[in-house]
Coordinates of C-alpha atoms in Angstrom, one line a residue:
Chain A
X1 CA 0.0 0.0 0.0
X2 CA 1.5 3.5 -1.1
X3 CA 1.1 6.2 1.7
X4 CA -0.5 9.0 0.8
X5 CA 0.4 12.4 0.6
X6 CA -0.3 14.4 4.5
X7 CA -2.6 10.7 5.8
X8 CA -2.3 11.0 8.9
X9 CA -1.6 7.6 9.7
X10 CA -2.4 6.2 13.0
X11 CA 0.7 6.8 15.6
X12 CA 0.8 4.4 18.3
X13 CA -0.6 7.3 20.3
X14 CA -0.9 6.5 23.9
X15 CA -4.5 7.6 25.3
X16 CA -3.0 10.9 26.5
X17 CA -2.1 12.0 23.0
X18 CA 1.2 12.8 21.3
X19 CA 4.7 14.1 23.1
X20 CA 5.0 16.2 20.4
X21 CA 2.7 17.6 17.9
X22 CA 3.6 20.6 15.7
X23 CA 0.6 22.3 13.9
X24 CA 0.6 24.1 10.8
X25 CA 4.3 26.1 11.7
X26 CA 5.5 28.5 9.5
X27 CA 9.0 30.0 9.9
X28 CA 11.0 32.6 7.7
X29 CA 14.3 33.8 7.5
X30 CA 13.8 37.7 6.3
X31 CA 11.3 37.3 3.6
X32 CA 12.1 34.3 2.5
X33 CA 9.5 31.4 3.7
X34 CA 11.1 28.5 4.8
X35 CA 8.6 26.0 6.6
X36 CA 4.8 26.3 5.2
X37 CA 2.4 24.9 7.6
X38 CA 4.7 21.8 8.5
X39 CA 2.3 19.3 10.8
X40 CA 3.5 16.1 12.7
X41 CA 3.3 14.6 15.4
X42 CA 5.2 12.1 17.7
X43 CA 4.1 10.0 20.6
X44 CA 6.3 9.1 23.3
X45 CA 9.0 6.4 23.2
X46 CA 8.5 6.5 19.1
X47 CA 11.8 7.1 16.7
X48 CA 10.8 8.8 14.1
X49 CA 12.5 10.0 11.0
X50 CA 12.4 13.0 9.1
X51 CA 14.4 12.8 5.5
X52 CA 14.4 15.0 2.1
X53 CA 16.6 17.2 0.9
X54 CA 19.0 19.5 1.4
X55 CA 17.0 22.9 2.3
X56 CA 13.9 20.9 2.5
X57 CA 13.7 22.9 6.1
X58 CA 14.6 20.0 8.2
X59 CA 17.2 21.5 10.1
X60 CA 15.3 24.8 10.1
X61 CA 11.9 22.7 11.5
X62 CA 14.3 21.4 14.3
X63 CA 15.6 24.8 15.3
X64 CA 12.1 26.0 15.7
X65 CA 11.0 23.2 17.9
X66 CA 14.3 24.2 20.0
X67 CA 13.1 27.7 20.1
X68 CA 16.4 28.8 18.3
X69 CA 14.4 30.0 15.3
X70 CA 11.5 32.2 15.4
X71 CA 7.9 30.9 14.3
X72 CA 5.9 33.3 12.3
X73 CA 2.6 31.0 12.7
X74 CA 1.3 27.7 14.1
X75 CA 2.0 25.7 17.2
X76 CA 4.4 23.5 19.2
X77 CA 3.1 21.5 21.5
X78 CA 4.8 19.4 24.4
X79 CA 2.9 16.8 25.8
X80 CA 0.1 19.3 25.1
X81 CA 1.2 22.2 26.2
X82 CA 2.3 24.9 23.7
X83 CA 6.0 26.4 24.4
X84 CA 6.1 28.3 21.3
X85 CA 6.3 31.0 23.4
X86 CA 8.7 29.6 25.5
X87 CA 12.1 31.0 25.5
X88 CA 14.8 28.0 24.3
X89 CA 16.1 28.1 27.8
X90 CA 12.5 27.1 29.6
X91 CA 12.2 24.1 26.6
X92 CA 15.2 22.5 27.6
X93 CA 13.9 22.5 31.0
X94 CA 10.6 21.4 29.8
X95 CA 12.6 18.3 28.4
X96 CA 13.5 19.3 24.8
X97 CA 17.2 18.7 24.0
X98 CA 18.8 18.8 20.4
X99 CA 21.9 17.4 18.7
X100 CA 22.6 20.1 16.8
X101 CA 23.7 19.5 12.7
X102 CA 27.4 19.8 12.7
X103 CA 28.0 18.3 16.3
X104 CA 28.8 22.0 17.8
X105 CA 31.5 21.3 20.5
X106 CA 32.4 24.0 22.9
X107 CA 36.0 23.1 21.3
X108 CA 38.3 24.6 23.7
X109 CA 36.6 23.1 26.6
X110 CA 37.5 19.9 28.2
X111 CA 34.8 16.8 27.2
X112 CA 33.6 17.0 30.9
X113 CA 33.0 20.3 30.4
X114 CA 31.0 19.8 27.8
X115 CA 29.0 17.0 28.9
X116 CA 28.3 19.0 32.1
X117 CA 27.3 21.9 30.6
X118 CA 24.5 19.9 28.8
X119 CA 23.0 19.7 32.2
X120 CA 23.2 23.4 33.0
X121 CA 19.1 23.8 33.2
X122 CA 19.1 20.6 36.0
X123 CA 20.4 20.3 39.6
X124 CA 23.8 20.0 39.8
X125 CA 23.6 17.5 42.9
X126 CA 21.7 14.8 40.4
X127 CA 24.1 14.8 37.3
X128 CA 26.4 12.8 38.8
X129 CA 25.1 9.4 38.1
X130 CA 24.2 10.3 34.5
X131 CA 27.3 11.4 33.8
X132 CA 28.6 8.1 34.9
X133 CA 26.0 6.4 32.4
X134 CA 27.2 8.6 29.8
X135 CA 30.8 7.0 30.1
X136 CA 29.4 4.2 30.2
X137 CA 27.3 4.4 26.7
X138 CA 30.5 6.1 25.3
X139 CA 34.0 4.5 27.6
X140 CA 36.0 6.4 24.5
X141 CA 34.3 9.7 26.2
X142 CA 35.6 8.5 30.0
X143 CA 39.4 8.2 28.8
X144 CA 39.4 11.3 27.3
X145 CA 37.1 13.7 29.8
X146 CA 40.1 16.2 30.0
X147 CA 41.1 16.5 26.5
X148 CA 39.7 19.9 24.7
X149 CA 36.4 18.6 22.7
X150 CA 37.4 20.1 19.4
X151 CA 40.8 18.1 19.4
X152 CA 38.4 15.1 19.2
X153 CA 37.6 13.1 15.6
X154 CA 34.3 13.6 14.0
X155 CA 33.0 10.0 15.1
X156 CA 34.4 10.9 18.8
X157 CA 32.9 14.5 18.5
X158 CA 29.3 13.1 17.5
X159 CA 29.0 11.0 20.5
X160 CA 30.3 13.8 22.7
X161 CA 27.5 15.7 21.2
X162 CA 24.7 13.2 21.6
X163 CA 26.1 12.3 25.6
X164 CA 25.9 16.2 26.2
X165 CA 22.3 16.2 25.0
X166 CA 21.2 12.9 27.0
X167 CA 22.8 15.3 30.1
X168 CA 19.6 17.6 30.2
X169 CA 17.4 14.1 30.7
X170 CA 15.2 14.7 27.9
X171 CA 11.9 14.0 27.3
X172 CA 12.4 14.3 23.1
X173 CA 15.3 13.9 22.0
X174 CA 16.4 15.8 18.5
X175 CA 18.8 14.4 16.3
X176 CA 19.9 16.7 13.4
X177 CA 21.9 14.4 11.0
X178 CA 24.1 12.6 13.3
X179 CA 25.4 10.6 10.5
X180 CA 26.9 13.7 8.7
X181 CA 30.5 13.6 7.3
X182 CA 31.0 10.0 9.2
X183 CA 33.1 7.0 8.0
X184 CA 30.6 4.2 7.0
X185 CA 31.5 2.1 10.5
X186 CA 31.0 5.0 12.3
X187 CA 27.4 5.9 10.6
X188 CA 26.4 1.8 12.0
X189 CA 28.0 2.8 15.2
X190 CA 25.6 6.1 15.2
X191 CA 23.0 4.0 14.0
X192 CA 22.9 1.2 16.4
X193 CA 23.1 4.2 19.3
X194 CA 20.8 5.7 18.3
X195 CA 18.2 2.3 18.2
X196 CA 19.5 1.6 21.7
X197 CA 18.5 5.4 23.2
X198 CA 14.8 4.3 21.4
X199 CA 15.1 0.8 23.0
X200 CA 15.7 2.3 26.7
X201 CA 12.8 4.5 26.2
X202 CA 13.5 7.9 24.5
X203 CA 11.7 9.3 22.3
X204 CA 13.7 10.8 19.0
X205 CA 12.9 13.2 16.4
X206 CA 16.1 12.1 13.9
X207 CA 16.4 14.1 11.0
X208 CA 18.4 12.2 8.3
X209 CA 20.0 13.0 4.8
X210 CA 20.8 9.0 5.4
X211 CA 17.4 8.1 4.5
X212 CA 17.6 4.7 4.0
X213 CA 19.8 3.9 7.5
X214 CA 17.1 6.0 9.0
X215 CA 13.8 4.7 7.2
X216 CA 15.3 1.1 8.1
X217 CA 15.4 1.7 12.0
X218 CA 12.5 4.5 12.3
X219 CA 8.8 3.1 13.5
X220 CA 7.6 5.5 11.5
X221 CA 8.6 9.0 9.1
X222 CA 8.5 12.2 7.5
X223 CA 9.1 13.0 4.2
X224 CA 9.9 16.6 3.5
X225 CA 10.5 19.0 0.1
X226 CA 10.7 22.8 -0.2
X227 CA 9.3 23.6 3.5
X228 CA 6.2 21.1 3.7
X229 CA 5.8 17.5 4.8
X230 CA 4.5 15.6 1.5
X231 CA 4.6 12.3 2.7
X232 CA 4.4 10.3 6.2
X233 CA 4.0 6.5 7.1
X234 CA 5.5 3.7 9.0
X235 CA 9.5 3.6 8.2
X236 CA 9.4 0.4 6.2
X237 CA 6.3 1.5 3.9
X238 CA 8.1 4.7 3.1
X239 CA 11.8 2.5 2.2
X240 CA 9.0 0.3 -0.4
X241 CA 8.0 3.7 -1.7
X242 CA 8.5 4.5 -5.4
X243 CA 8.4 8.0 -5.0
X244 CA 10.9 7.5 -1.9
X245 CA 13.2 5.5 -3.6
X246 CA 13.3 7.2 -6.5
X247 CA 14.3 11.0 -4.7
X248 CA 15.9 9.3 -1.5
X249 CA 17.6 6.2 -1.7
X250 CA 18.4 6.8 -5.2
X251 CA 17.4 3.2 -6.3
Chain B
X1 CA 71.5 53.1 35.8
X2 CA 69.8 49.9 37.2
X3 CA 67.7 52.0 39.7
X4 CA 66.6 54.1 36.8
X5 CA 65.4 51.0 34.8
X6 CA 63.7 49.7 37.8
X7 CA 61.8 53.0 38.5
X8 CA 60.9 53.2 35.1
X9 CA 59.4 49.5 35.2
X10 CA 57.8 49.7 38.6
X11 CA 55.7 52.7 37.1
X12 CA 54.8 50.7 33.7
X13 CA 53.6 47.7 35.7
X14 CA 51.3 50.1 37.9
X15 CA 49.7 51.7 35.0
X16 CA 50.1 48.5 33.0
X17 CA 47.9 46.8 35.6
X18 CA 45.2 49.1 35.2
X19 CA 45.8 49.0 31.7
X20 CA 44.6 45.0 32.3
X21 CA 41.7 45.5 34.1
X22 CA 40.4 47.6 31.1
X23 CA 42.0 44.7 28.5
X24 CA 39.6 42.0 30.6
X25 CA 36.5 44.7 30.6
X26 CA 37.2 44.4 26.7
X27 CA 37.6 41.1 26.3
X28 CA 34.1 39.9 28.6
X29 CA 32.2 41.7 26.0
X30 CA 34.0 40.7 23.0
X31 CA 33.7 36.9 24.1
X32 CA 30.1 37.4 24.7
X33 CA 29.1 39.3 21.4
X34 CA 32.1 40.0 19.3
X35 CA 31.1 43.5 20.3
X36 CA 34.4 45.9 20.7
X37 CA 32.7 48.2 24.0
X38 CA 34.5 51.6 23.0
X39 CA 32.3 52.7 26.1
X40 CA 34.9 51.0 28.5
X41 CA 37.4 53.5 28.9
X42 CA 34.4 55.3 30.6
X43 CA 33.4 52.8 32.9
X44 CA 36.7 54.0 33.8
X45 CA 35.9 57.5 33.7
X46 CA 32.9 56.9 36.1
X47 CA 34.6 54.8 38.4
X48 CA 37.2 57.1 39.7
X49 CA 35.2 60.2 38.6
X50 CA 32.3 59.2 40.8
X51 CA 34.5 58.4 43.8
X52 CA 36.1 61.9 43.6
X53 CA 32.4 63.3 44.2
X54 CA 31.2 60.9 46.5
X55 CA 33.8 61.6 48.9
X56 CA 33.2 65.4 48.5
X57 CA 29.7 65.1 48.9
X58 CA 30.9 63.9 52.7
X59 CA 31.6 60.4 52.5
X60 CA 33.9 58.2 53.8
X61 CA 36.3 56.9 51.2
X62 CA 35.1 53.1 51.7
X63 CA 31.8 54.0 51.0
X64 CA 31.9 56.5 48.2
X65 CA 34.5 53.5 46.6
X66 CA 31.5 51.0 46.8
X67 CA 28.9 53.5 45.9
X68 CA 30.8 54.5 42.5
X69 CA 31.0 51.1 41.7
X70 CA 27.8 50.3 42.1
X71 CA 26.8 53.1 40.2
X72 CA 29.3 52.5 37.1
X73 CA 28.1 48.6 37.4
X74 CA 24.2 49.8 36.9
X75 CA 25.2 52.2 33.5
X76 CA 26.8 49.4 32.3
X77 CA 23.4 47.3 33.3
X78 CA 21.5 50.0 31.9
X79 CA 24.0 50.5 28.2
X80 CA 23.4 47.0 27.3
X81 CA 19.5 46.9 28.2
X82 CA 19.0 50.2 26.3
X83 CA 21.0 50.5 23.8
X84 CA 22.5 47.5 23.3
X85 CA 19.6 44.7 23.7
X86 CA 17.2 46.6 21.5
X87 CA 19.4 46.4 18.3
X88 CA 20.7 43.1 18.7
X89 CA 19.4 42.0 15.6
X90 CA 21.8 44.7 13.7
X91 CA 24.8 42.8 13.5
X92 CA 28.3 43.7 14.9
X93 CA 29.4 46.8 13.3
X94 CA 26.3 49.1 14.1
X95 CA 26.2 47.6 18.3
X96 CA 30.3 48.9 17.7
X97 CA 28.8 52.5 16.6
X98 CA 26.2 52.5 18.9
X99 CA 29.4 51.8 22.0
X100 CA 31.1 54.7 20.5
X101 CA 27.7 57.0 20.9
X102 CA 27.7 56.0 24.2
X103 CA 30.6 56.6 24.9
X104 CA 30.1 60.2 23.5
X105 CA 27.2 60.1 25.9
X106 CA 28.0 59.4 29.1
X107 CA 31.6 61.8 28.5
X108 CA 28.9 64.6 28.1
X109 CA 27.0 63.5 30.9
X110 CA 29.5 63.7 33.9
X111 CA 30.3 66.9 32.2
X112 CA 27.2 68.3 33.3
X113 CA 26.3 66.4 36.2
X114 CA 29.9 66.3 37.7
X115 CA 32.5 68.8 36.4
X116 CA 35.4 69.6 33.7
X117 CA 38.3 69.9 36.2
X118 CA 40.8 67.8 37.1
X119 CA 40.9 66.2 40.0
X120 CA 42.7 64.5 42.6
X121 CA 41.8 61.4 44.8
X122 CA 43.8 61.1 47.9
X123 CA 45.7 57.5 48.1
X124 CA 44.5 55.1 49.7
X125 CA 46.6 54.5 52.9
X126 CA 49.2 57.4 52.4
X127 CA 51.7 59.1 49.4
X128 CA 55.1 58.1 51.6
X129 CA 57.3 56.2 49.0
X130 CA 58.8 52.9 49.3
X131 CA 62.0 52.9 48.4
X132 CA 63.0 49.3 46.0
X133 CA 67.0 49.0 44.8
X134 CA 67.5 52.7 44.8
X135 CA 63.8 53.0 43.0
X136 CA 60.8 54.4 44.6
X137 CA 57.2 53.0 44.5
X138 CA 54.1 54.5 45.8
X139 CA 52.2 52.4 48.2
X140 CA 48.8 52.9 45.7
X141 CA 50.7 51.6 42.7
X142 CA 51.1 48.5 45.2
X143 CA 47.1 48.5 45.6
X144 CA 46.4 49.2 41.7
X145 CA 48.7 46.0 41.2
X146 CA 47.3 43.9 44.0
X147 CA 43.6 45.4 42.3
X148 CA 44.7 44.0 39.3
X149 CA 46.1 40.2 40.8
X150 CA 42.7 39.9 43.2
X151 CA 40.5 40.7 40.2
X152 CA 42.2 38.4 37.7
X153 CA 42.0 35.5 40.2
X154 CA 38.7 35.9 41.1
X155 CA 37.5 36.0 37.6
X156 CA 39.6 33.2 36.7
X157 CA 37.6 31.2 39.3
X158 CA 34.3 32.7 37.9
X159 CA 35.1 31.2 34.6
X160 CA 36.7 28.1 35.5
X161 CA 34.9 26.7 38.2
X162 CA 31.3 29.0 38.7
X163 CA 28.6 27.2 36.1
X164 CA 27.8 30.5 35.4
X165 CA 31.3 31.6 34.4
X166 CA 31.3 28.4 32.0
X167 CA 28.2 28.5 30.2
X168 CA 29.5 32.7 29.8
X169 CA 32.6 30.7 28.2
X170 CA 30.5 28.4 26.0
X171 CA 28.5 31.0 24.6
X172 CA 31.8 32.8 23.9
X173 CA 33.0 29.9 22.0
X174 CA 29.6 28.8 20.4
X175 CA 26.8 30.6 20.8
X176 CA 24.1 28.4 19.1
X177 CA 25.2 25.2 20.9
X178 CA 24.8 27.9 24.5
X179 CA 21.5 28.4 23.5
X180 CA 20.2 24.4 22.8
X181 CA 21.6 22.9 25.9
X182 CA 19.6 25.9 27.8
X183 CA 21.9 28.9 28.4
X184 CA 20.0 32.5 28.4
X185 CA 22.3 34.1 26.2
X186 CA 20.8 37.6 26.5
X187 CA 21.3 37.4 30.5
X188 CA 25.0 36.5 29.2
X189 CA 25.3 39.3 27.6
X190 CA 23.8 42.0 30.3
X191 CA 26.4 40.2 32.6
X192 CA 29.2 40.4 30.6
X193 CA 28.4 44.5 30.5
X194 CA 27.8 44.6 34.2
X195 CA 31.1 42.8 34.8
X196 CA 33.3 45.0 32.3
X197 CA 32.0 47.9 34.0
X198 CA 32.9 46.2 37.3
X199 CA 36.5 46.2 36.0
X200 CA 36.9 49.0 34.6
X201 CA 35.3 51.2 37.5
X202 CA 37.9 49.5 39.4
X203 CA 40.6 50.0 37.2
X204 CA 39.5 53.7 37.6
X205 CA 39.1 54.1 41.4
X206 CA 42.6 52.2 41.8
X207 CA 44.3 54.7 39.2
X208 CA 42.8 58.3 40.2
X209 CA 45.3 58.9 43.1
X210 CA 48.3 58.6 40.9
X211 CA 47.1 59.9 37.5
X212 CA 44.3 62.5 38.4
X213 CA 40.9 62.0 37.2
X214 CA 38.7 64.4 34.6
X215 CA 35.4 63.4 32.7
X216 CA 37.6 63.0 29.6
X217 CA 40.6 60.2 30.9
X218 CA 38.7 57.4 29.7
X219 CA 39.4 58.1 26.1
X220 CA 43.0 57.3 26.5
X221 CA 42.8 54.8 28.9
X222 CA 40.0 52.9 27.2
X223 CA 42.1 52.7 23.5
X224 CA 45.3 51.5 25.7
X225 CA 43.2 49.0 27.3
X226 CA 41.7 48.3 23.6
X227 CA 45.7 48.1 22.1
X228 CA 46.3 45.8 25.4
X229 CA 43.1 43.5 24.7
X230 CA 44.5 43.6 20.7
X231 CA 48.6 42.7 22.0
X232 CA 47.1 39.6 24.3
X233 CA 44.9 38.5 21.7
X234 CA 41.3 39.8 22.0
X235 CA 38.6 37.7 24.8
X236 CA 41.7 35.9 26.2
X237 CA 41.8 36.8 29.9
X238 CA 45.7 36.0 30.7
X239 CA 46.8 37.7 27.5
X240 CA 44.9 40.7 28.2
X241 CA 46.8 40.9 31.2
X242 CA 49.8 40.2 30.0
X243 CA 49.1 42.6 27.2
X244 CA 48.5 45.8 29.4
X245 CA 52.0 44.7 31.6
X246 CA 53.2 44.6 28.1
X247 CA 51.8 47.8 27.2
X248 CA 52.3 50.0 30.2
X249 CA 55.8 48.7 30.6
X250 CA 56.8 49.7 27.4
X251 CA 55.0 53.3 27.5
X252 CA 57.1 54.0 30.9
X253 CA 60.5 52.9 29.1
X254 CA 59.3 54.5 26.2
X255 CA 58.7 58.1 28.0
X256 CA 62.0 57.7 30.2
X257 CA 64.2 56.5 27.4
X258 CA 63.2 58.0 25.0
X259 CA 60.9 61.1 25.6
X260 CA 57.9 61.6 27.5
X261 CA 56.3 63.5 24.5
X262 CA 56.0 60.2 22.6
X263 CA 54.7 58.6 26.1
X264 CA 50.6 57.8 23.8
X265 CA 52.0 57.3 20.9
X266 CA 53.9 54.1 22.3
X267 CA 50.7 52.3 22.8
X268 CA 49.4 52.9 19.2
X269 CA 52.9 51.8 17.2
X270 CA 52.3 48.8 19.3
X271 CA 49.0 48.1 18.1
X272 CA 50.1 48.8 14.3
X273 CA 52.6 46.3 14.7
X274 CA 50.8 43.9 16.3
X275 CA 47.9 44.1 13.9
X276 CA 50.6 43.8 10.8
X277 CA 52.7 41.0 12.2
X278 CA 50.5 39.0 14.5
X279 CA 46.6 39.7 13.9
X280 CA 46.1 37.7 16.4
X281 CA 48.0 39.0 19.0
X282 CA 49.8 37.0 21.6
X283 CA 47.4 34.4 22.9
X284 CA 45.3 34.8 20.0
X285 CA 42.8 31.5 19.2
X286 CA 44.6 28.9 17.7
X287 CA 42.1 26.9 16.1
X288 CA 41.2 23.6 17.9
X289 CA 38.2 23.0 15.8
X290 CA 38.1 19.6 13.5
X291 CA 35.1 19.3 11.2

């Protein structure tokens, strides 16, 4: 069965509706229109993918669910409550966190430094232990907690970058192309993180120029071209697309 | 001959040291915004300034020290909120404009509301010299330099231990990254104004007793702070330090050596060399990033 263009197909929704949902969001940069009227929606402990093109609006769609782009229209809603008004600050807090496209170390400072700063909203006296856990997911990150983060390799970097995230304990975790300029081992390595955050219980927005590695491990996605979504459905139905594979996978 | 050398460098440390204080008020801002402050040099101004006129309005020195800071501290609150905040959105170059106007500004504004003379602050405990090697040093130049040594270590601590001072630093180094893991970058900026106006109100207070204060001595002494900030590399915190030693030391060798006509222009040849040879100036970045 070919998904349709905007069905909403049926999330597993749990009976107090979606984490997120994001209706009808516009967002501009100057006069230039780059989201029109994008809607989805994600329900807890889902992965869900995102994929299309460069300047589809995918990376600009996840900076205005971060609050780190400003919305001309529509909403953002977390567990139900809207925080488009919400300053970037109070969404972390509310349990938003973001890997940011292009990793974004705080290069001259140490890896402990970094991961610690990605607590800064929480109490200090309870990051202890999830610091620990973050070594744990990532022993590379433990050996090397003093060394400056931007001395670290691009594979080494993205982790630091996804353990500084899982610092803030979110509630929705966004992934902006983790895989990006990534040797092949280290894209299965990002990969099979990335399915064992979902598999201990958190929910991820991934956003994915990778779209078959992220079709393949997604319950369900979002296709996206020139600022709207045209297509969603379950992650396997969209990888048996024609349309998909024809744009996306390039098969 | 060695006591004249010492002399001479005793006196550039003293002024070089306030010369720091400035170079850090600089580099605070520039790490927060990339915004050059040309206001500093009248933090400066208002710091020793509003001392002077505290203390003849009746109080005791202690006070009218705390009181000016305070004061300078709040119009450095009240530049960023006002005039700073408001046109964030313009880019670099016009917040570096609007610095200069308000520098302009508040010049013209303790002309009316203070004076045009010169004046003098007494020292803080006393004018009898200290005599080093055959060179004399004034006991203030041993509390501007002490000034200069508390200050630095306390804000290293700030930025190297305080979760505050860090997430100040992370914005510094990337802004966008501040913002996602939940810094308030705009509170990061009003700080960072609050704290160069900290420093530089103290650079002021600590410097009036030997060099006289008027409404108009933060010109100079902000663009030697600014050549000091450039020399240690600009939003380092050691190399602006290290810069204004550099700076004043050379301007007093400079003026004994050679002439004391040429004592200003010292810390401007410096700056055109350092801006031919070395961009970057001492410290300056090297870049750690891998992409």
């Amino acid at each position: 069965m070919a998904p349709e263009a905007r069905s909403p197909t049926s999330p597993a929704t749990s009976p107090a509706g979606p984490l997120l949902e994001v209706r009808g969001l516009c967002s501009h940069y100057g006069r230039i229109q780059a989201l029109h009227g994008v809607d989805l929606e994600i329900a807890a402990g889902e992965l869900v993918a995102l994929v299309g093109a460069n300047g589809a609006g995918k990376t600009t769609l996840l900076r205005a669910i971060s609050g780190v782009q400003p919305v001309t229209s529509g909403d953002i809603l977390l567990a139900g409550e809207s925080v488009v008004g919400a300053s970037a600050s109070r969404r972390v807090r509310s349990g938003i966190a973001q890997v940011p496209e292009g990793r974004q170390m705080f290069g001259p400072m140490s890896v402990e430094d970094n991961l610690m700063l990605g607590a800064y909203t929480r109490d200090q006296r309870q990051v202890a232990t999830d610091l620990d856990g973050v070594y744990a997911m990532f022993p590379m990150l433990r050996e090397r907690h003093r060394q400056a983060a931007g001395t670290l390799s691009g594979g080494q970097q993205q982790m630091l970058s996804i353990g500084r995230a899982l610092m803030a304990r979110p509630r929705l975790l966004l992934l902006d192309e983790p895989s990006m300029g990534l040797a092949p081992n280290l894209v299965e390595e990002i990969f099979a993180t990335v399915e064992g955050l979902k598999e201990s219980g958190t929910t991820i927005f991934l956003v994915e120029q990778n779209a078959y590695a992220a079709l393949s491990i997604a319950d369900r996605g979002y296709v996206m071209e020139t600022g709207r979504v045209v297509l969603s459905a379950a992650g396997r139905a969209l990888l048996a697309d024609e349309k998909v594979k024809a744009a996306y996978l390039g098969l | 001959m060695f006591a004249e050398f010492l002399q001479f460098l005793l006196s550039g440390v003293t002024v070089g040291a306030a010369y720091g204080l400035v170079a850090l008020g600089f580099s605070i801002i520039y790490n927060a915004s990339h915004v050059i402050n040309f206001a500093q040099g009248e933090f400066v101004m208002l710091g020793g300034m509003s001392t002077v006129f505290l203390m003849a309005a009746g109080l005791p020195m202690p006070v009218a020290v705390v009181l000016a800071v305070l004061v300078t501290v709040v119009l450095g609150l009240l530049l960023e909120k006002l005039a700073i905040e408001p046109a964030r959105g313009a880019g670099v170059v016009p917040l570096i404009i609007i610095t200069i106007g308000a520098s302009i500004f508040l010049r013209g504004v303790a002309q009316v509301a203070m004076d045009r003379e010169f004046h003098a602050m007494p020292p803080f405990t006393g004018d009898a010299p200290i005599m080093i090697a055959g060179a004399t040093i004034l006991p203030q130049s041993l509390w501007v330099f002490g000034g200069m040594a508390v200050m630095g270590m306390l804000l290293w601590y700030f930025f190297a231990r305080a979760r505050f001072g860090k997430a100040m630093l992370a914005t510094a180094y990337n802004p966008l990254a501040a913002r996602l893991i939940g810094v308030n970058t705009r509170l990061v900026l009003l700080c960072s104004f609050g704290l160069s106006a900290l420093l530089g109100s103290v650079a002021g207070i600590l410097l009036a007793p030997i060099t006289f204060t008027s409404y108009d001595v933060g010109i100079m002494l902000g663009l030697k702070g600014f050549c000091a900030a450039i020399l240690g590399g600009m939003g380092h915190g050691a190399g602006a330090v290290v810069g204004g030693l550099i700076v004043g030391i050379a301007e007093a060798m400079g003026a004994g050596y050679i002439s004391s006509e040429y004592k200003d222009a010292i810390a401007f040849i410096i700056i055109l060399l350092v801006l031919f040879f070395m961009p970057n100036g001492l410290f300056g970045k090297r870049t750690t990033e891998r992409v």
